[in-house]
């Protein structure tokens, strides 16, 4: 799907110079004053952010989302920087998007469309592609489909400009409905095959371990470090879309666990995408153990951790035991007091936490140790009595008052 369906796109043309806009709508709405994540998303989609602007409003303007004064400011930025696109951090209604495009004279898209586009670019496997297509179709079907270049082309190139009439919209709707049905059917077939594979893995008795975490936390890097694989890891959001599973041999207990690397989470993940990717996310639901990877060097780490917990709850994986893996230890300004401790989860329990650097390979022994404990069926909770040598390196009961927090400003 073109993120900017109004204008013909040239896939390999020079980067689109984009102005980023975020609107603070007050409590209850997510707002990132730095727009850093939107910038990362833009770069991951092949755009070049050239200017940023944040505004504050009590409620979105029905027509332009921002007020007309701000819209003029955006327009001035667009011309000052020679931009050809504007990206909003918040979701726009189709009407707002259309009005803004008219007002600004350039392509306008929102965060949801951006995420969908990145997913579409990254999907490699048959299942991944089908899931993305389903999400895109569902996203489109909830909007008033005015122009969709692909469908327009199928119809013989009706004008991209000047929206189609009601009859065409109705036709679009029906075509999309038919496509949704057909994609769902194909997806069901693939799912059945995968279920069979998953069942086989379950039967093999190996502990099923899934890497979960915010996008860019370092899951694939950790996966590669643990199983000596070469999964695609990159400083991009949603570098991984398809699930990869490898066997992780646990020395000492002579057993293997099945380790899966999968798609990352992000704030405001479009709901339709979560729905479409349910099969992929299911991997986490059916795991015996989750390695929740956190980028410990991120100023947003707390919010990112919460977002991951929220999505886990949404897909029903909240009660799967977790090990918190605080990654990027090498990038921390101050080292934590303990490299392993306990941390409070929002479900009231405590989970083991280990600090690692997946990139440098530090802390992995401790992590393997914990995985081996889980494989032996030991509970991942602190001993009721004062810790003895059965507890790993640093037995401090952290969480509520986290000892490392004072030295690192994290947790
Ligand atoms: N400094 C540092 N960087 C790391 C470490 N681990 C990963 N990174 C970097 O973080 C970025 C993201 O790593 P990935 O492994 O692709 O992250 P991911 O969680 O798989 O990301 P998605 O698949 O996009 O969700 C890359 O640029 C890595 O090089 C680490 O221990 N230290
Ligand atoms: Mg990855």
Short mmCIF file of C-alpha atoms and ligand atoms in Angstrom, two decimals, residues 215-216 218-221 231-234 236 238-241 261-264, ligand 2:
data_model
loop_
_atom_site.label_atom_id
_atom_site.label_comp_id
_atom_site.label_asym_id
_atom_site.label_seq_id
_atom_site.Cartn_x
_atom_site.Cartn_y
_atom_site.Cartn_z
CA UNK A 215 11.24 -2.82 18.83
CA UNK A 216 15.00 -2.13 18.63
CA UNK A 218 18.15 -5.95 20.79
CA UNK A 219 16.12 -9.18 20.60
CA UNK A 220 17.67 -10.39 17.36
CA UNK A 221 21.17 -9.49 18.53
CA UNK A 231 19.07 -13.34 12.19
CA UNK A 232 18.71 -9.86 10.74
CA UNK A 233 19.52 -7.29 13.42
CA UNK A 234 19.65 -3.62 12.55
CA UNK A 236 15.72 -0.04 12.42
CA UNK A 238 10.66 -3.64 13.09
CA UNK A 239 13.78 -5.15 11.59
CA UNK A 240 12.25 -8.54 12.40
CA UNK A 241 8.75 -9.49 11.35
CA UNK A 261 12.88 -14.43 17.87
CA UNK A 262 9.87 -12.46 16.78
CA UNK A 263 8.29 -9.12 15.98
CA UNK A 264 8.86 -6.18 18.33
MG1 LIG B 2 14.66 -8.16 15.57
#
